[in-house]
PDB file of C-alpha atoms and ligand atoms in Angstrom:
ATOM      1  CA  UNK A1365     216.177 125.769 179.295  1.00 95.00           C
ATOM      2  CA  UNK A1366     215.536 121.992 178.299  1.00 96.00           C
ATOM      3  CA  UNK A1367     212.291 120.353 177.500  1.00 97.00           C
ATOM      4  CA  UNK A1368     212.146 116.722 177.441  1.00 97.00           C
ATOM      5  CA  UNK A1369     208.552 115.439 176.012  1.00 98.00           C
ATOM      6  CA  UNK A1370     207.569 112.025 176.102  1.00 98.00           C
ATOM      7  CA  UNK A1371     205.316 111.241 173.821  1.00 98.00           C
ATOM      8  CA  UNK A1372     203.769 108.545 171.390  1.00 97.00           C
ATOM      9  CA  UNK A1373     203.417 111.181 168.616  1.00 98.00           C
ATOM     10  CA  UNK A1374     206.861 112.626 168.481  1.00 98.00           C
ATOM     11  CA  UNK A1375     206.117 113.847 164.675  1.00 98.00           C
ATOM     12  CA  UNK A1376     203.316 116.024 166.213  1.00 98.00           C
ATOM     13  CA  UNK A1377     206.153 118.409 167.418  1.00 98.00           C
ATOM     14  CA  UNK A1378     208.471 118.806 164.661  1.00 96.00           C
ATOM     15  CA  UNK A1379     206.682 121.781 162.510  1.00 96.00           C
ATOM     16  CA  UNK A1380     205.503 123.855 165.246  1.00 96.00           C
ATOM     17  CA  UNK A1381     209.028 123.938 167.060  1.00 97.00           C
ATOM     18  CA  UNK A1382     210.687 124.567 163.902  1.00 96.00           C
ATOM     19  CA  UNK A1383     208.538 127.786 163.257  1.00 94.00           C
ATOM     20  CA  UNK A1384     209.633 131.473 164.238  1.00 95.00           C
ATOM     21  CA  UNK A1385     210.116 132.275 167.656  1.00 96.00           C
ATOM     22  CA  UNK A1386     210.674 128.775 169.057  1.00 97.00           C
ATOM     23  CA  UNK A1387     212.753 127.579 166.275  1.00 97.00           C
ATOM     24  CA  UNK A1388     215.123 130.823 166.595  1.00 97.00           C
ATOM     25  CA  UNK A1389     215.102 129.934 170.160  1.00 97.00           C
ATOM     26  CA  UNK A1390     216.110 126.584 169.517  1.00 97.00           C
ATOM     27  CA  UNK A1391     218.842 127.612 166.847  1.00 97.00           C
ATOM     28  CA  UNK A1392     220.138 129.877 169.225  1.00 97.00           C
ATOM     29  CA  UNK A1393     220.457 127.410 172.105  1.00 97.00           C
ATOM     30  CA  UNK A1394     218.242 129.186 174.311  1.00 97.00           C
ATOM     31  CA  UNK A1395     216.010 126.498 174.825  1.00 97.00           C
ATOM     32  CA  UNK A1396     216.660 122.526 174.015  1.00 97.00           C
ATOM     33  CA  UNK A1397     213.610 120.219 172.871  1.00 98.00           C
ATOM     34  CA  UNK A1398     214.367 116.602 173.250  1.00 97.00           C
ATOM     35  CA  UNK A1399     211.706 114.404 172.141  1.00 98.00           C
ATOM     36  CA  UNK A1400     211.336 110.996 173.345  1.00 98.00           C
ATOM     37  CA  UNK A1401     208.952 108.390 171.842  1.00 98.00           C
ATOM     38  CA  UNK A1402     207.480 106.206 174.357  1.00 98.00           C
ATOM     39  CA  UNK A1403     207.233 103.239 172.248  1.00 98.00           C
ATOM     40  CA  UNK A1404     210.897 103.000 172.451  1.00 98.00           C
ATOM     41  CA  UNK A1405     210.680 102.268 176.259  1.00 98.00           C
ATOM     42  CA  UNK A1406     207.813  99.392 175.198  1.00 98.00           C
ATOM     43  CA  UNK A1407     208.544  95.744 175.151  1.00 96.00           C
ATOM     44  CA  UNK A1408     207.872  92.708 173.005  1.00 95.00           C
ATOM     45  CA  UNK A1409     208.007  91.914 169.181  1.00 97.00           C
ATOM     46  CA  UNK A1410     204.619  94.554 169.142  1.00 97.00           C
ATOM     47  CA  UNK A1411     205.954  97.302 171.533  1.00 98.00           C
ATOM     48  CA  UNK A1412     202.070  97.517 173.094  1.00 98.00           C
ATOM     49  CA  UNK A1413     201.879 101.036 175.103  1.00 98.00           C
ATOM     50  CA  UNK A1414     197.950 100.470 175.838  1.00 97.00           C
ATOM     51  CA  UNK A1415     195.835  97.972 177.069  1.00 97.00           C
ATOM     52  CA  UNK A1416     192.245  97.256 178.439  1.00 97.00           C
ATOM     53  CA  UNK A1417     191.188  99.000 181.907  1.00 97.00           C
ATOM     54  CA  UNK A1418     191.080  96.638 184.711  1.00 98.00           C
ATOM     55  CA  UNK A1419     187.239  96.934 186.094  1.00 98.00           C
ATOM     56  CA  UNK A1420     185.876  97.186 182.368  1.00 97.00           C
ATOM     57  CA  UNK A1421     185.023 100.167 180.168  1.00 95.00           C
ATOM     58  CA  UNK A1422     185.557 101.665 177.004  1.00 94.00           C
ATOM     59  CA  UNK A1423     189.021 103.026 175.994  1.00 94.00           C
ATOM     60  CA  UNK A1424     192.631 102.085 176.430  1.00 96.00           C
ATOM     61  CA  UNK A1425     194.741 103.107 179.378  1.00 97.00           C
ATOM     62  CA  UNK A1426     198.619 103.874 178.567  1.00 98.00           C
ATOM     63  CA  UNK A1427     200.252 100.965 180.834  1.00 98.00           C
ATOM     64  CA  UNK A1428     202.916 102.165 183.058  1.00 98.00           C
ATOM     65  CA  UNK A1429     206.084 100.665 182.154  1.00 98.00           C
ATOM     66  CA  UNK A1430     207.295 102.054 178.778  1.00 98.00           C
ATOM     67  CA  UNK A1431     206.262 105.725 180.679  1.00 98.00           C
ATOM     68  CA  UNK A1432     208.225 104.689 183.628  1.00 98.00           C
ATOM     69  CA  UNK A1433     210.947 103.518 181.593  1.00 98.00           C
ATOM     70  CA  UNK A1434     211.240 106.362 179.576  1.00 98.00           C
ATOM     71  CA  UNK A1435     211.048 108.980 182.539  1.00 97.00           C
ATOM     72  CA  UNK A1436     213.973 106.937 183.909  1.00 96.00           C
ATOM     73  CA  UNK A1437     216.250 107.023 180.977  1.00 96.00           C
ATOM     74  CA  UNK A1438     215.597 110.546 180.729  1.00 95.00           C
ATOM     75  CA  UNK A1439     216.268 111.566 184.752  1.00 94.00           C
ATOM     76  CA  UNK A1440     219.346 109.296 184.377  1.00 93.00           C
ATOM     77  CA  UNK A1441     222.352 110.986 185.704  1.00 71.00           C
ATOM     78  CA  UNK A1442     220.409 114.477 185.593  1.00 76.00           C
ATOM     79  CA  UNK A1443     217.899 114.148 187.943  1.00 70.00           C
ATOM     80  CA  UNK A1444     217.034 117.990 188.776  1.00 89.00           C
ATOM     81  CA  UNK A1445     214.070 118.257 186.613  1.00 94.00           C
ATOM     82  CA  UNK A1446     210.014 118.981 187.064  1.00 97.00           C
ATOM     83  CA  UNK A1447     207.897 116.158 185.658  1.00 98.00           C
ATOM     84  CA  UNK A1448     204.484 117.062 184.446  1.00 98.00           C
ATOM     85  CA  UNK A1449     201.634 115.138 183.030  1.00 98.00           C
ATOM     86  CA  UNK A1450     199.258 116.688 180.809  1.00 98.00           C
ATOM     87  CA  UNK A1451     195.990 115.454 181.561  1.00 97.00           C
ATOM     88  CA  UNK A1452     192.653 117.348 181.396  1.00 96.00           C
ATOM     89  CA  UNK A1453     192.335 116.454 185.202  1.00 96.00           C
ATOM     90  CA  UNK A1454     195.181 119.057 185.657  1.00 97.00           C
ATOM     91  CA  UNK A1455     195.880 122.314 187.142  1.00 98.00           C
ATOM     92  CA  UNK A1456     194.660 124.953 184.733  1.00 98.00           C
ATOM     93  CA  UNK A1457     197.088 126.656 182.859  1.00 98.00           C
ATOM     94  CA  UNK A1458     197.496 130.464 183.756  1.00 96.00           C
ATOM     95  CA  UNK A1459     200.210 132.940 183.252  1.00 95.00           C
ATOM     96  CA  UNK A1460     201.176 132.892 186.837  1.00 95.00           C
ATOM     97  CA  UNK A1461     201.905 128.693 186.504  1.00 97.00           C
ATOM     98  CA  UNK A1462     203.603 129.557 183.063  1.00 97.00           C
ATOM     99  CA  UNK A1463     205.956 132.374 185.073  1.00 96.00           C
ATOM    100  CA  UNK A1464     206.654 129.525 187.772  1.00 97.00           C
ATOM    101  CA  UNK A1465     207.822 126.673 185.515  1.00 98.00           C
ATOM    102  CA  UNK A1466     209.797 129.082 183.669  1.00 97.00           C
ATOM    103  CA  UNK A1467     211.822 129.507 186.627  1.00 96.00           C
ATOM    104  CA  UNK A1468     213.323 125.400 186.130  1.00 97.00           C
ATOM    105  CA  UNK A1469     216.093 124.556 184.112  1.00 96.00           C
ATOM    106  CA  UNK A1470     214.494 121.216 182.810  1.00 97.00           C
ATOM    107  CA  UNK A1471     210.890 120.210 182.472  1.00 98.00           C
ATOM    108  CA  UNK A1472     210.056 116.453 181.793  1.00 98.00           C
ATOM    109  CA  UNK A1473     206.309 116.688 180.242  1.00 98.00           C
ATOM    110  CA  UNK A1474     204.700 113.394 180.031  1.00 98.00           C
ATOM    111  CA  UNK A1475     201.486 113.365 177.218  1.00 98.00           C
ATOM    112  CA  UNK A1476     198.879 111.461 178.100  1.00 93.00           C
ATOM    113  CA  UNK A1477     196.653 109.385 175.263  1.00 85.00           C
ATOM    114  CA  UNK A1478     193.750 107.523 175.280  1.00 78.00           C
ATOM    115  CA  UNK A1479     191.330 107.306 178.276  1.00 87.00           C
ATOM    116  CA  UNK A1480     194.266 108.416 180.109  1.00 93.00           C
ATOM    117  CA  UNK A1481     197.741 106.732 181.839  1.00 97.00           C
ATOM    118  CA  UNK A1482     197.927 104.059 184.388  1.00 98.00           C
ATOM    119  CA  UNK A1483     197.355 105.476 188.158  1.00 98.00           C
ATOM    120  CA  UNK A1484     200.602 104.650 189.481  1.00 98.00           C
ATOM    121  CA  UNK A1485     202.596 106.740 186.562  1.00 98.00           C
ATOM    122  CA  UNK A1486     201.655 109.728 189.069  1.00 97.00           C
ATOM    123  CA  UNK A1487     203.964 108.494 191.606  1.00 97.00           C
ATOM    124  CA  UNK A1488     206.568 110.085 189.900  1.00 96.00           C
ATOM    125  CA  UNK A1489     204.672 113.342 188.372  1.00 98.00           C
ATOM    126  CA  UNK A1490     205.559 116.376 190.619  1.00 98.00           C
ATOM    127  CA  UNK A1491     202.284 118.422 188.969  1.00 98.00           C
ATOM    128  CA  UNK A1492     199.223 117.711 186.726  1.00 98.00           C
ATOM    129  CA  UNK A1493     198.948 120.643 184.025  1.00 98.00           C
ATOM    130  CA  UNK A1494     195.557 121.039 181.610  1.00 98.00           C
ATOM    131  CA  UNK A1495     194.931 123.668 179.076  1.00 98.00           C
ATOM    132  CA  UNK A1496     191.589 124.629 179.850  1.00 97.00           C
ATOM    133  CA  UNK A1497     188.113 123.141 179.940  1.00 97.00           C
ATOM    134  CA  UNK A1498     187.785 120.981 177.182  1.00 96.00           C
ATOM    135  CA  UNK A1499     188.985 117.703 175.994  1.00 95.00           C
ATOM    136  CA  UNK A1500     191.773 117.169 173.412  1.00 97.00           C
ATOM    137  CA  UNK A1501     192.694 113.564 171.541  1.00 95.00           C
ATOM    138  CA  UNK A1502     196.101 113.391 173.614  1.00 97.00           C
ATOM    139  CA  UNK A1503     198.221 115.821 175.483  1.00 98.00           C
ATOM    140  CA  UNK A1504     200.529 116.755 172.668  1.00 98.00           C
ATOM    141  CA  UNK A1505     198.757 119.798 171.246  1.00 98.00           C
ATOM    142  CA  UNK A1506     198.425 121.030 175.072  1.00 98.00           C
ATOM    143  CA  UNK A1507     202.259 120.300 175.584  1.00 98.00           C
ATOM    144  CA  UNK A1508     202.732 122.100 172.984  1.00 98.00           C
ATOM    145  CA  UNK A1509     201.086 125.466 174.277  1.00 98.00           C
ATOM    146  CA  UNK A1510     203.166 124.747 177.684  1.00 98.00           C
ATOM    147  CA  UNK A1511     206.120 124.995 175.652  1.00 98.00           C
ATOM    148  CA  UNK A1512     205.691 127.625 173.686  1.00 98.00           C
ATOM    149  CA  UNK A1513     204.206 129.794 177.035  1.00 98.00           C
ATOM    150  CA  UNK A1514     207.280 128.787 179.122  1.00 98.00           C
ATOM    151  CA  UNK A1515     209.950 129.536 176.269  1.00 98.00           C
ATOM    152  CA  UNK A1516     208.905 133.085 175.429  1.00 97.00           C
ATOM    153  CA  UNK A1517     209.102 133.843 179.052  1.00 96.00           C
ATOM    154  CA  UNK A1518     212.844 132.951 179.198  1.00 96.00           C
ATOM    155  CA  UNK A1519     215.004 136.158 178.688  1.00 94.00           C
ATOM    156  CA  UNK A1520     216.588 136.630 174.967  1.00 94.00           C
ATOM    157  CA  UNK A1521     213.752 134.347 173.663  1.00 96.00           C
ATOM    158  CA  UNK A1522     211.579 137.650 172.647  1.00 95.00           C
ATOM    159  CA  UNK A1523     214.386 139.598 171.670  1.00 82.00           C
ATOM    160  CA  UNK A1524     215.542 142.160 173.598  1.00 68.00           C
ATOM    161  CA  UNK A1525     212.312 144.150 174.023  1.00 63.00           C
ATOM    162  CA  UNK A1526     211.071 142.000 176.644  1.00 61.00           C
ATOM    163  CA  UNK A1527     207.795 142.140 175.472  1.00 62.00           C
ATOM    164  CA  UNK A1528     206.418 139.475 177.716  1.00 69.00           C
ATOM    165  CA  UNK A1529     206.288 142.132 180.522  1.00 65.00           C
ATOM    166  CA  UNK A1530     203.520 143.857 178.784  1.00 61.00           C
ATOM    167  CA  UNK A1531     201.410 141.096 177.308  1.00 70.00           C
ATOM    168  CA  UNK A1532     197.734 140.170 178.211  1.00 66.00           C
ATOM    169  CA  UNK A1533     197.727 138.840 181.653  1.00 72.00           C
ATOM    170  CA  UNK A1534     201.210 139.773 182.881  1.00 64.00           C
ATOM    171  CA  UNK A1535     199.571 142.721 184.303  1.00 82.00           C
ATOM    172  CA  UNK A1536     196.368 140.346 185.047  1.00 91.00           C
ATOM    173  CA  UNK A1537     194.450 142.657 182.621  1.00 95.00           C
ATOM    174  CA  UNK A1538     193.786 142.180 178.970  1.00 96.00           C
ATOM    175  CA  UNK A1539     195.840 143.913 176.754  1.00 95.00           C
ATOM    176  CA  UNK A1540     194.472 147.337 175.371  1.00 97.00           C
ATOM    177  CA  UNK A1541     193.755 147.841 171.678  1.00 98.00           C
ATOM    178  CA  UNK A1542     196.738 148.360 168.816  1.00 98.00           C
ATOM    179  CA  UNK A1543     197.134 149.785 165.743  1.00 98.00           C
ATOM    180  CA  UNK A1544     199.304 150.327 162.803  1.00 98.00           C
ATOM    181  CA  UNK A1545     199.282 152.038 159.423  1.00 97.00           C
ATOM    182  CA  UNK A1546     197.323 152.886 157.313  1.00 98.00           C
ATOM    183  CA  UNK A1547     195.755 155.812 159.896  1.00 98.00           C
ATOM    184  CA  UNK A1548     192.270 155.374 158.336  1.00 98.00           C
ATOM    185  CA  UNK A1549     191.346 151.892 157.138  1.00 98.00           C
ATOM    186  CA  UNK A1550     187.801 150.684 155.745  1.00 98.00           C
ATOM    187  CA  UNK A1551     186.231 154.277 157.269  1.00 98.00           C
ATOM    188  CA  UNK A1552     187.762 153.551 160.767  1.00 98.00           C
ATOM    189  CA  UNK A1553     190.233 155.599 162.183  1.00 98.00           C
ATOM    190  CA  UNK A1554     193.203 155.623 164.728  1.00 98.00           C
ATOM    191  CA  UNK A1555     192.058 157.065 167.791  1.00 98.00           C
ATOM    192  CA  UNK A1556     193.806 160.569 168.046  1.00 98.00           C
ATOM    193  CA  UNK A1557     195.637 160.003 171.180  1.00 98.00           C
ATOM    194  CA  UNK A1558     197.943 157.529 169.593  1.00 98.00           C
ATOM    195  CA  UNK A1559     199.067 160.072 167.126  1.00 98.00           C
ATOM    196  CA  UNK A1560     199.725 162.969 169.600  1.00 98.00           C
ATOM    197  CA  UNK A1561     203.228 162.036 170.783  1.00 98.00           C
ATOM    198  CA  UNK A1562     201.774 162.664 174.404  1.00 98.00           C
ATOM    199  CA  UNK A1563     203.617 159.628 176.129  1.00 98.00           C
ATOM    200  CA  UNK A1564     201.659 160.152 179.367  1.00 98.00           C
ATOM    201  CA  UNK A1565     198.237 160.490 177.603  1.00 98.00           C
ATOM    202  CA  UNK A1566     199.049 157.440 175.477  1.00 98.00           C
ATOM    203  CA  UNK A1567     199.735 155.359 178.846  1.00 96.00           C
ATOM    204  CA  UNK A1568     196.587 156.521 180.494  1.00 96.00           C
ATOM    205  CA  UNK A1569     194.347 155.893 177.455  1.00 97.00           C
ATOM    206  CA  UNK A1570     195.848 152.337 177.243  1.00 97.00           C
ATOM    207  CA  UNK A1571     195.197 151.476 180.988  1.00 96.00           C
ATOM    208  CA  UNK A1572     191.704 152.854 180.547  1.00 97.00           C
ATOM    209  CA  UNK A1573     191.060 150.601 177.555  1.00 97.00           C
ATOM    210  CA  UNK A1574     192.697 147.778 179.321  1.00 96.00           C
ATOM    211  CA  UNK A1575     190.794 147.929 182.016  1.00 96.00           C
ATOM    212  CA  UNK A1576     187.376 148.612 179.859  1.00 97.00           C
ATOM    213  CA  UNK A1577     188.211 145.314 178.216  1.00 97.00           C
ATOM    214  CA  UNK A1578     188.861 143.252 181.008  1.00 96.00           C
ATOM    215  CA  UNK A1579     185.872 144.740 182.908  1.00 96.00           C
ATOM    216  CA  UNK A1580     183.751 143.534 180.024  1.00 96.00           C
ATOM    217  CA  UNK A1581     185.185 140.278 178.518  1.00 97.00           C
ATOM    218  CA  UNK A1582     186.844 138.876 181.993  1.00 96.00           C
ATOM    219  CA  UNK A1583     185.180 140.515 184.662  1.00 95.00           C
ATOM    220  CA  UNK A1584     186.404 137.319 186.613  1.00 94.00           C
ATOM    221  CA  UNK A1585     190.259 138.576 185.740  1.00 95.00           C
ATOM    222  CA  UNK A1586     189.260 142.004 187.546  1.00 94.00           C
ATOM    223  CA  UNK A1587     189.109 140.631 190.957  1.00 88.00           C
ATOM    224  CA  UNK A1588     192.417 138.909 190.858  1.00 87.00           C
ATOM    225  CA  UNK A1589     194.287 141.751 189.290  1.00 90.00           C
ATOM    226  CA  UNK A1590     195.721 143.978 191.935  1.00 87.00           C
ATOM    227  CA  UNK A1591     194.742 147.264 190.895  1.00 92.00           C
ATOM    228  CA  UNK A1592     195.639 150.950 191.897  1.00 93.00           C
ATOM    229  CA  UNK A1593     193.599 153.316 193.531  1.00 95.00           C
ATOM    230  CA  UNK A1594     193.712 155.285 190.207  1.00 94.00           C
ATOM    231  CA  UNK A1595     193.141 151.530 188.319  1.00 95.00           C
ATOM    232  CA  UNK A1596     189.701 151.362 190.637  1.00 94.00           C
ATOM    233  CA  UNK A1597     188.943 155.273 189.828  1.00 95.00           C
ATOM    234  CA  UNK A1598     188.976 154.607 186.178  1.00 93.00           C
ATOM    235  CA  UNK A1599     187.117 151.299 186.486  1.00 94.00           C
ATOM    236  CA  UNK A1600     184.287 153.479 188.250  1.00 95.00           C
ATOM    237  CA  UNK A1601     183.886 155.795 186.015  1.00 93.00           C
ATOM    238  CA  UNK A1602     183.720 152.867 182.929  1.00 91.00           C
ATOM    239  CA  UNK A1603     180.854 151.058 185.041  1.00 91.00           C
ATOM    240  CA  UNK A1604     179.041 154.730 185.569  1.00 92.00           C
ATOM    241  CA  UNK A1605     179.130 155.087 181.799  1.00 85.00           C
ATOM    242  CA  UNK A1606     177.711 152.195 179.812  1.00 62.00           C
ATOM    243  CA  UNK A1607     180.410 152.029 177.372  1.00 52.00           C
ATOM    244  CA  UNK A1608     180.051 149.907 173.928  1.00 54.00           C
ATOM    245  CA  UNK A1609     183.395 148.087 173.627  1.00 58.00           C
TER     246      UNK A1609
HETATM  247 CL1  6GU B1852     196.505 118.543 179.006  1.00 80.35          CL
HETATM  248  N1  6GU B1852     195.128 116.542 177.731  1.00 80.35           N
HETATM  249  C1  6GU B1852     194.069 116.085 176.940  1.00 80.35           C
HETATM  250  N2  6GU B1852     193.658 115.452 176.430  1.00 80.35           N
HETATM  251  N3  6GU B1852     192.732 117.035 176.980  1.00 80.35           N
HETATM  252  C2  6GU B1852     192.968 118.355 177.274  1.00 80.35           C
HETATM  253  C3  6GU B1852     194.139 118.668 177.865  1.00 80.35           C
HETATM  254  C4  6GU B1852     195.232 117.944 178.280  1.00 80.35           C
HETATM  255  N4  6GU B1852     194.233 119.893 178.583  1.00 80.35           N
HETATM  256  C5  6GU B1852     193.009 120.438 178.232  1.00 80.35           C
HETATM  257  N5  6GU B1852     192.352 119.231 177.570  1.00 80.35           N
END
């Protein structure tokens, strides 16, 4: 999968994309990340990329021409790509959006800065994405979030365990509690069932804990989760008893 990122600050991407799982996925050629500096597509001695807003107001607006020239250069010859604009006005990123994006062979991601981009840039944008209801100084960190979330859905990127299937959200629920050694730490012990070797009991406990957590912390997710009759029964039981988690 190819990610082409159009930004005024390519350096913001280097280290996060070199480390750990993404670094390895790049080395192994499972993902390719190309960084393009919008300034390289700006004209004139000063290569200006922003200007004052028509109609007045505070802040600067990113000029359309450098971004459009950048997109044209990126798409030249290989036009099959999804063009995404990172903006707080976009669709909120959710796991289902991530899964859908991961089906594309190529994503072109435009990072907005300042107070926004000239509206005419939207003519070449297929979709706009936000990573949440708060404001960042620019789309770069948000684009990194998109690349990370999408890349880990690509087969082989997480290794052969296919761990992305079991995550929080992949089933519409938060993840169950996890433990590793030691068996007792700071006076707290690992739940007995996890030491029992009874795989069916463990699975049942995990499902119940996932449901409990989701119901307590993110009740908004429950209605969208698509629960089985068994899940619904567990949930009714949880609601009946006043749990403490
Ligand atoms: Cl994509 N950009 C900016 N500037 N702020 C954000 C965002 C994006 N998503 C959430 N906040």
